[in-house]
Tab-separated table of C-alpha atoms in Angstrom:
chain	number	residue	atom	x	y	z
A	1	UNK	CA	-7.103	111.069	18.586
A	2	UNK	CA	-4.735	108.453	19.419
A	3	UNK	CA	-3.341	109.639	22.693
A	4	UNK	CA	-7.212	109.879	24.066
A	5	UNK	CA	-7.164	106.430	22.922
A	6	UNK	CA	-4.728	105.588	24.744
A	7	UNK	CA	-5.674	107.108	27.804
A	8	UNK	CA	-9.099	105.523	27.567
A	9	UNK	CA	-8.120	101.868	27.159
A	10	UNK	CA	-5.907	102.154	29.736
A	11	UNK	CA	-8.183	102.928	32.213
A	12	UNK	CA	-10.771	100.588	31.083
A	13	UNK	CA	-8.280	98.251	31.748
A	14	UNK	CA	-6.919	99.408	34.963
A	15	UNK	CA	-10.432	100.275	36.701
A	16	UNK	CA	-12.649	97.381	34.427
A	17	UNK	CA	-10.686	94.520	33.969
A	18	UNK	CA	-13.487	91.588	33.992
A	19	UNK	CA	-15.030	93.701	30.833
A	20	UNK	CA	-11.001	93.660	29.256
A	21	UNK	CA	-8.833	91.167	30.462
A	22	UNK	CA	-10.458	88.788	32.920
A	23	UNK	CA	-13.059	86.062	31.643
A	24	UNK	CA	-14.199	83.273	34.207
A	25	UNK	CA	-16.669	82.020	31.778
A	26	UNK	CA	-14.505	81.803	28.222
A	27	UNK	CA	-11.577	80.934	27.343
A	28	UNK	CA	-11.489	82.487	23.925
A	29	UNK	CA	-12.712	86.438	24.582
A	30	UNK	CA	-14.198	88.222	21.762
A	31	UNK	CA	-12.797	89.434	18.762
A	32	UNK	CA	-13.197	93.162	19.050
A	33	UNK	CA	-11.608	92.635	22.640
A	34	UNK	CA	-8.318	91.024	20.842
A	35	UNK	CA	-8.428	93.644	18.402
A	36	UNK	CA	-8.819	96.507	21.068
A	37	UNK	CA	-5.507	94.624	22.817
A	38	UNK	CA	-3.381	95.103	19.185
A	39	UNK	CA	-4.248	98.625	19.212
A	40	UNK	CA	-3.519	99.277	22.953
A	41	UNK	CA	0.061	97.689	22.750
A	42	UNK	CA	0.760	99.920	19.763
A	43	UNK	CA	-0.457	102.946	21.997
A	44	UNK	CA	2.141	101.984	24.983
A	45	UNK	CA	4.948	101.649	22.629
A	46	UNK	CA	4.167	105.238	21.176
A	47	UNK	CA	3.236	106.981	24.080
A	48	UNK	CA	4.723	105.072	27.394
A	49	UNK	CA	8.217	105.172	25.858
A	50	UNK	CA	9.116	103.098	28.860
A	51	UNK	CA	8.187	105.001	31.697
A	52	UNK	CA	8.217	104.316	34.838
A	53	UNK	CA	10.486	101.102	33.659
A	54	UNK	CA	13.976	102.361	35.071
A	55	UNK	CA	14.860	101.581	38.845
A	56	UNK	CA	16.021	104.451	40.889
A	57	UNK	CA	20.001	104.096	41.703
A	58	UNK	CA	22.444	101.725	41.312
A	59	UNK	CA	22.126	99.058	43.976
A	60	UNK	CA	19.048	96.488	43.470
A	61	UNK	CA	15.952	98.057	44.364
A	62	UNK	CA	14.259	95.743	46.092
A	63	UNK	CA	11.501	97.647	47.251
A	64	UNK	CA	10.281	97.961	43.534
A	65	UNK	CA	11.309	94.361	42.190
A	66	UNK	CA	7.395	92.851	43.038
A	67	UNK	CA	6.086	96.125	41.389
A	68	UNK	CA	5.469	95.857	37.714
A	69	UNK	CA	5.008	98.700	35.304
A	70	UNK	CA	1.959	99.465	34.018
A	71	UNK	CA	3.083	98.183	30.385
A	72	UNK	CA	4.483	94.845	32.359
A	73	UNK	CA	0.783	94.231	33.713
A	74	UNK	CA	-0.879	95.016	30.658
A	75	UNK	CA	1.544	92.353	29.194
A	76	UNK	CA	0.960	89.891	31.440
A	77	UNK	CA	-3.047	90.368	31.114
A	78	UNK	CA	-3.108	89.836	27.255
A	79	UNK	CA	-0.454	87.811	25.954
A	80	UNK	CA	-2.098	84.764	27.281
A	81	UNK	CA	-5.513	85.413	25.170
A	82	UNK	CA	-3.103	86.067	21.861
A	83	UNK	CA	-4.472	89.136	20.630
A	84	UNK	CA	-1.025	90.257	20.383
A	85	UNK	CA	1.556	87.220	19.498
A	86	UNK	CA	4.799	87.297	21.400
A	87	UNK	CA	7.232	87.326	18.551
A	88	UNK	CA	5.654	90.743	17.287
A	89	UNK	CA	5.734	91.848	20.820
A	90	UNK	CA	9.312	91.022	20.848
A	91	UNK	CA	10.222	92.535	17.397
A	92	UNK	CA	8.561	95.826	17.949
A	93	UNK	CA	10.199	96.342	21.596
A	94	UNK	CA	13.666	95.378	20.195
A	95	UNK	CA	13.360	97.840	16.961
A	96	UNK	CA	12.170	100.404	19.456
A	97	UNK	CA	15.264	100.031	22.083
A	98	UNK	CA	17.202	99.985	18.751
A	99	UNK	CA	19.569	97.103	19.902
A	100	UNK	CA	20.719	98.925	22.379
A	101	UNK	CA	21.371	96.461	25.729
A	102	UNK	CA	22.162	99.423	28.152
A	103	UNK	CA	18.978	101.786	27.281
A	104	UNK	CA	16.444	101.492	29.968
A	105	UNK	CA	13.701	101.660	27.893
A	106	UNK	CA	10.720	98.818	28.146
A	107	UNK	CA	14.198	96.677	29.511
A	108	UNK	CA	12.054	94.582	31.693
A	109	UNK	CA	9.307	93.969	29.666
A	110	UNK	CA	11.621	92.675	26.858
A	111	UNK	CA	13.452	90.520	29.453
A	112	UNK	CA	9.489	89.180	30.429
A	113	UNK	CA	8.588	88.407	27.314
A	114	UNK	CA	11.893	86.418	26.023
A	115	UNK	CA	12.123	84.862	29.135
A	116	UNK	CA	8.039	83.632	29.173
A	117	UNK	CA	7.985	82.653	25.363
A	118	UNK	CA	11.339	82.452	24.354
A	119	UNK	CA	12.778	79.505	22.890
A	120	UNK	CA	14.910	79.069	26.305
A	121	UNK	CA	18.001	78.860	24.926
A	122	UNK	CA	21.404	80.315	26.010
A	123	UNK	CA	21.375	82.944	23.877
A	124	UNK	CA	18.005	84.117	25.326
A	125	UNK	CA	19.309	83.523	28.881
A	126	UNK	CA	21.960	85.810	28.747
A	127	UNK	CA	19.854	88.401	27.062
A	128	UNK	CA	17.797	88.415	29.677
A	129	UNK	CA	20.443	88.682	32.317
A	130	UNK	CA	21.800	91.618	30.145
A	131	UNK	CA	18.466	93.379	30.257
A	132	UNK	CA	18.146	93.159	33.715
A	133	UNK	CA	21.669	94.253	34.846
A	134	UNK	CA	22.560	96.727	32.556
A	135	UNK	CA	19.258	98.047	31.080
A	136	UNK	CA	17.210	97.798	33.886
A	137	UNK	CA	19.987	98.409	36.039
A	138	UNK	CA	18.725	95.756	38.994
A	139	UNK	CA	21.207	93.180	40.152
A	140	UNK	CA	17.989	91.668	41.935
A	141	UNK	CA	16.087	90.867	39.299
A	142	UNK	CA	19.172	89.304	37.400
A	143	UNK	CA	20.214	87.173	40.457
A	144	UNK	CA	16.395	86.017	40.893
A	145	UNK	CA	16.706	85.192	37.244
A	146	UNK	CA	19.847	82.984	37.578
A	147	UNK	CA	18.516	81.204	40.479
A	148	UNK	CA	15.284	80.192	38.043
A	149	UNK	CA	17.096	79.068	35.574
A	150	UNK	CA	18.365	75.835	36.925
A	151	UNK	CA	19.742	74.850	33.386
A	152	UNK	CA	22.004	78.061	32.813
A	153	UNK	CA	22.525	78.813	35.808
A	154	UNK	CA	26.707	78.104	36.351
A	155	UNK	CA	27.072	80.519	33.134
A	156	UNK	CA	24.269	83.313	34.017
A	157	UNK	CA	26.285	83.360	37.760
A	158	UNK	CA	29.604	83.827	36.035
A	159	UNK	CA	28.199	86.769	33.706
A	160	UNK	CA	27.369	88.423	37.098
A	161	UNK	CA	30.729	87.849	39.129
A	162	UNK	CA	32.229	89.409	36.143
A	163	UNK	CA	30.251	92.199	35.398
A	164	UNK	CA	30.407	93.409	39.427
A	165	UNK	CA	34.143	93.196	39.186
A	166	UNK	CA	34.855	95.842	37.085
A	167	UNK	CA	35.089	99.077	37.910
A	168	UNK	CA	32.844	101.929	36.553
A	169	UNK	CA	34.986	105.085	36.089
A	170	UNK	CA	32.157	107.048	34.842
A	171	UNK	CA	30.403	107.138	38.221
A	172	UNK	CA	31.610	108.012	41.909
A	173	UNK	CA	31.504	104.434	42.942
A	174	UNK	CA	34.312	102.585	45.652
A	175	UNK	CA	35.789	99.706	43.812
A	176	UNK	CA	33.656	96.746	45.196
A	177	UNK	CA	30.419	98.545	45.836
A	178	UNK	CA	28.790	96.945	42.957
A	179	UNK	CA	30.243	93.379	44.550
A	180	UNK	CA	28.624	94.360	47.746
A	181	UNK	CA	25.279	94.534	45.960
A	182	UNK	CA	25.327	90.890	44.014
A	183	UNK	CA	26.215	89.647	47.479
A	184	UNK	CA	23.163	91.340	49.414
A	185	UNK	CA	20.699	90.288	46.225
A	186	UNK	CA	22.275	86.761	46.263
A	187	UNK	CA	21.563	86.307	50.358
A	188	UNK	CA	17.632	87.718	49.383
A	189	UNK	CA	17.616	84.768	47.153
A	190	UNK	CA	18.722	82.135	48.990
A	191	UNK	CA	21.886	81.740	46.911
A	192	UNK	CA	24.922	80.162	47.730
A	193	UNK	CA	27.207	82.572	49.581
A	194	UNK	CA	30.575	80.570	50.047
A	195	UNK	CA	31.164	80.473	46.334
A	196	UNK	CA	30.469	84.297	45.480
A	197	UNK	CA	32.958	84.985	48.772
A	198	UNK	CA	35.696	82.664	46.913
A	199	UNK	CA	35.124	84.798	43.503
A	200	UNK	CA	35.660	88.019	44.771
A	201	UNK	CA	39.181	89.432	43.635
A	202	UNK	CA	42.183	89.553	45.820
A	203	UNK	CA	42.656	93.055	47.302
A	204	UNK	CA	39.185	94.155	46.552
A	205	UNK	CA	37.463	96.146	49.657
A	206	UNK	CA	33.878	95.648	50.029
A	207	UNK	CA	32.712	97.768	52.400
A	208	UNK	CA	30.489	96.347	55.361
A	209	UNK	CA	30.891	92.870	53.772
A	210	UNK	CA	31.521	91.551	57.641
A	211	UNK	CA	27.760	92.601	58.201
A	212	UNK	CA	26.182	91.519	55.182
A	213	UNK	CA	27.601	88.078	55.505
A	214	UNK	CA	26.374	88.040	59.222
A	215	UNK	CA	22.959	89.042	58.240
A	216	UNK	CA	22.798	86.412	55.499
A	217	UNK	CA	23.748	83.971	58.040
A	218	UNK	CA	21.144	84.757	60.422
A	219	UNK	CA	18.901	84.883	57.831
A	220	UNK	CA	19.440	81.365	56.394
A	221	UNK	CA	19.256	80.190	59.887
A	222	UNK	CA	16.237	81.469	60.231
A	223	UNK	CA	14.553	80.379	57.162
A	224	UNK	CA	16.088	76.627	57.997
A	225	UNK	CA	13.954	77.143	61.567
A	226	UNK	CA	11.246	78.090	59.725
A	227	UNK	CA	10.983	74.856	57.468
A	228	UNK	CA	12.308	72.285	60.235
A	229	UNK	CA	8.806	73.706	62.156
A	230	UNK	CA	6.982	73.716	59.207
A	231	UNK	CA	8.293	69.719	58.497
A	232	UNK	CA	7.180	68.417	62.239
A	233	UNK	CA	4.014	69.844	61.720
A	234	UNK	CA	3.711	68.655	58.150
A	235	UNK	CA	4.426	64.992	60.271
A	236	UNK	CA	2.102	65.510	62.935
A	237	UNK	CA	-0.657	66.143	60.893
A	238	UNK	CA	0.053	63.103	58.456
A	239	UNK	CA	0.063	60.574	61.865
A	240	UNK	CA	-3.198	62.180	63.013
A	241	UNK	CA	-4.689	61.809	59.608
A	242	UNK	CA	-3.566	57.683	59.897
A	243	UNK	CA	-4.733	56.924	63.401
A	244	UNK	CA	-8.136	58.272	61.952
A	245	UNK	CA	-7.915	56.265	59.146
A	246	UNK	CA	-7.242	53.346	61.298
A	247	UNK	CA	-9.628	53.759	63.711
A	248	UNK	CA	-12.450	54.483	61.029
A	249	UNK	CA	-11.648	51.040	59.751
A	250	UNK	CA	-11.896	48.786	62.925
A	251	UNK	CA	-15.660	50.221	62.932
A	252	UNK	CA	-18.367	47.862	62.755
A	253	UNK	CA	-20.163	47.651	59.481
A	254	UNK	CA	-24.512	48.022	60.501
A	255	UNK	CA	-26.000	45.168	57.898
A	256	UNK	CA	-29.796	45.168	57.870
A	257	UNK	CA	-31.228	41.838	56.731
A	258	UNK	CA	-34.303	42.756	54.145
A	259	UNK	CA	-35.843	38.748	55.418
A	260	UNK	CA	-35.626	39.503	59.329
A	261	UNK	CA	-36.663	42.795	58.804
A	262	UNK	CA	-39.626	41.387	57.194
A	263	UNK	CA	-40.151	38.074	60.233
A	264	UNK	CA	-40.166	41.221	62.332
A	265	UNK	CA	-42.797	43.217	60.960
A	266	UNK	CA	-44.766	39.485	60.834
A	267	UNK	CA	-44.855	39.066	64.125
A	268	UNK	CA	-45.182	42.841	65.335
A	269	UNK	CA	-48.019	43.634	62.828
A	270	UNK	CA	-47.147	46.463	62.173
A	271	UNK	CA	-44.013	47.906	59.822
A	272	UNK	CA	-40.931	50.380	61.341
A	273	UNK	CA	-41.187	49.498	65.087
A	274	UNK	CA	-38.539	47.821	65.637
A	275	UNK	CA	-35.274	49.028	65.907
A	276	UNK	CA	-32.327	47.122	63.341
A	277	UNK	CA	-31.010	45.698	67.141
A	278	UNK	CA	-34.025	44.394	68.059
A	279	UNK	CA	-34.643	42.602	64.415
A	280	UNK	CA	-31.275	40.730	64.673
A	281	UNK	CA	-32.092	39.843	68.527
A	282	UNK	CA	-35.492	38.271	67.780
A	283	UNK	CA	-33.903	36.105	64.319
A	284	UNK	CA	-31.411	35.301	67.014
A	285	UNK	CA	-34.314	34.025	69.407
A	286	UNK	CA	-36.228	32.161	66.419
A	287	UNK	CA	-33.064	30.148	65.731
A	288	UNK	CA	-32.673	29.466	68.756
A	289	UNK	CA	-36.204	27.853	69.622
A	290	UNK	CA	-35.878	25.734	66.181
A	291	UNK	CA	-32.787	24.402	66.942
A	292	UNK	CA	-33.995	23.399	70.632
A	293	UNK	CA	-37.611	21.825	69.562
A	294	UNK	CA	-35.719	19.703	66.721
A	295	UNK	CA	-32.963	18.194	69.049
A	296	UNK	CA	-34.542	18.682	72.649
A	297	UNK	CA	-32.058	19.985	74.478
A	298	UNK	CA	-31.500	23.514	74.842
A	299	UNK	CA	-28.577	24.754	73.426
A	300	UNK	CA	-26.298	27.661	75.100
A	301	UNK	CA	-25.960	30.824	73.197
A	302	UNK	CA	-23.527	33.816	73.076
A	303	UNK	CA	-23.313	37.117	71.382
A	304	UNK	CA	-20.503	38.899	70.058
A	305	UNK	CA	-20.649	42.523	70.418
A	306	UNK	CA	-18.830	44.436	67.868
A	307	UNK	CA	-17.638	47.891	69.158
């Protein structure tokens, strides 16, 4: 019975993951374990038919964008021990969505996948972008996307000014709504705001966009407060750390002589009652009593002490 199959590895791996999917001790896990991971990704392609994979509404959620789907995590858990290889994974989810960019189905898996293992090309950067705007329908994800991809990112940024200007007739939307939204997700990411402002179309009302640009402001600011603190204390700490250092090095250096240690147990009679002070103070006084019985006159002495 397939589906009980289903339903069984999936809770062995949501509720026993060390015995699944986690393994301190190896890096290789068993076979039947790899094997079990093949069959379970053939299960959630029959029987998850994506979902839980589509985001609720039209502007980015950002409430679910941390959350990953059930499918997403079981992803993430195996791929790395290759019991499923990522170009099948890829294969099987693209024949399943049928080529089909705007279905919602297993849309942000595909778009982990390519982007994780993918060849990183352009091709597979605006795919991913794709997925994640139109299929998954989450500006969010696809601006967090751009922003990681240093080395495509002018072009990915472009696809998205683009696709938010134009105007869906086949929803109840106000012209610039969608605008509004790639502006929000871009001030969550840290984005550069003066440049999306200059791209947006003359004569196109964005509604609130006098707020939203305040609160990306204040935001910024904020997060610029946040590492100037975090930079004097970063400082503070490294010129604590070096007077340590330097004070640690003008210490004395305690050298115990084996031979006076040895004069002193000689003349004590017995071993280990003399402190290492009281050794070098008693060769000190031995020196001193040859020098004066060879030349007859006493001669002054001094001692250094080292702090």
């Amino acid at each position: 019975r397939p589906k009980l199959l289903y339903w069984y590895l999936f809770q062995v791996f949501i509720h026993k993951p060390e015995m699944y999917v986690k393994f301190p001790t190896t890096a290789v896990p068993p076979l039947v374990i790899t094997d079990l991971h093949r069959a379970q990704f053939s299960l959630f392609v029959e029987f998850a038919d994506g979902k839980g994979t589509e985001d609720s509404g039209n502007t980015p959620a950002f409430a679910s964008v941390d959350s990953d789907t059930p499918f997403m995590s079981f992803l993430k858990a195996a791929l790395q021990y290759n019991g499923i290889r990522y170009d099948n994974v890829r294969e099987m989810l693209e024949t399943h969505r049928g080529g089909k960019i705007d279905r919602s189905v297993f849309a942000r898996e595909l778009a982990f996948v390519i982007e994780t293992f993918g060849q990183g090309s352009l091709d597979d950067a605006k795919k991913v972008v794709q997925l994640y705007m139109v299929g998954a329908n989450n500006l969010f994800l696809a601006v967090a996307y751009a922003e990681r991809s240093t080395k495509y990112s002018s072009i990915l940024w472009e696809m998205l000014v683009d696709h938010c200007k134009t105007i869906d007739t086949s929803e109840e939307k106000r012209e610039g709504t969608l605008f509004g939204s790639l502006l929000e997700a871009a001030a969550h990411c840290g984005a550069d705001l003066s440049s999306l402002v200059a791209k947006i179309p003359e004569g196109m009302a964005i509604e609130g966009l006098r707020p939203k640009l305040i609160a990306a402001v204040s935001d910024y600011r904020h997060k610029v407060k946040i590492h100037e603190l975090e930079a004097n204390i970063l400082a503070e700490d490294q010129i604590s750390i070096l007077r340590e250092l330097s004070h640690i090095s003008r210490k004395g250096i305690r050298v115990e002589s084996p031979s006076l240690q040895k004069q002193a147990d000689m003349a004590g009679g017995r071993k280990s009652s003399y402190s290492p002070r009281r050794v070098m103070e008693m060769g000190r006084i031995k020196s001193r009593d040859r020098v004066t019985s060879a030349s007859g006159n006493a001669v002054p002495s001094f001692s250094l002490s080292i702090r």
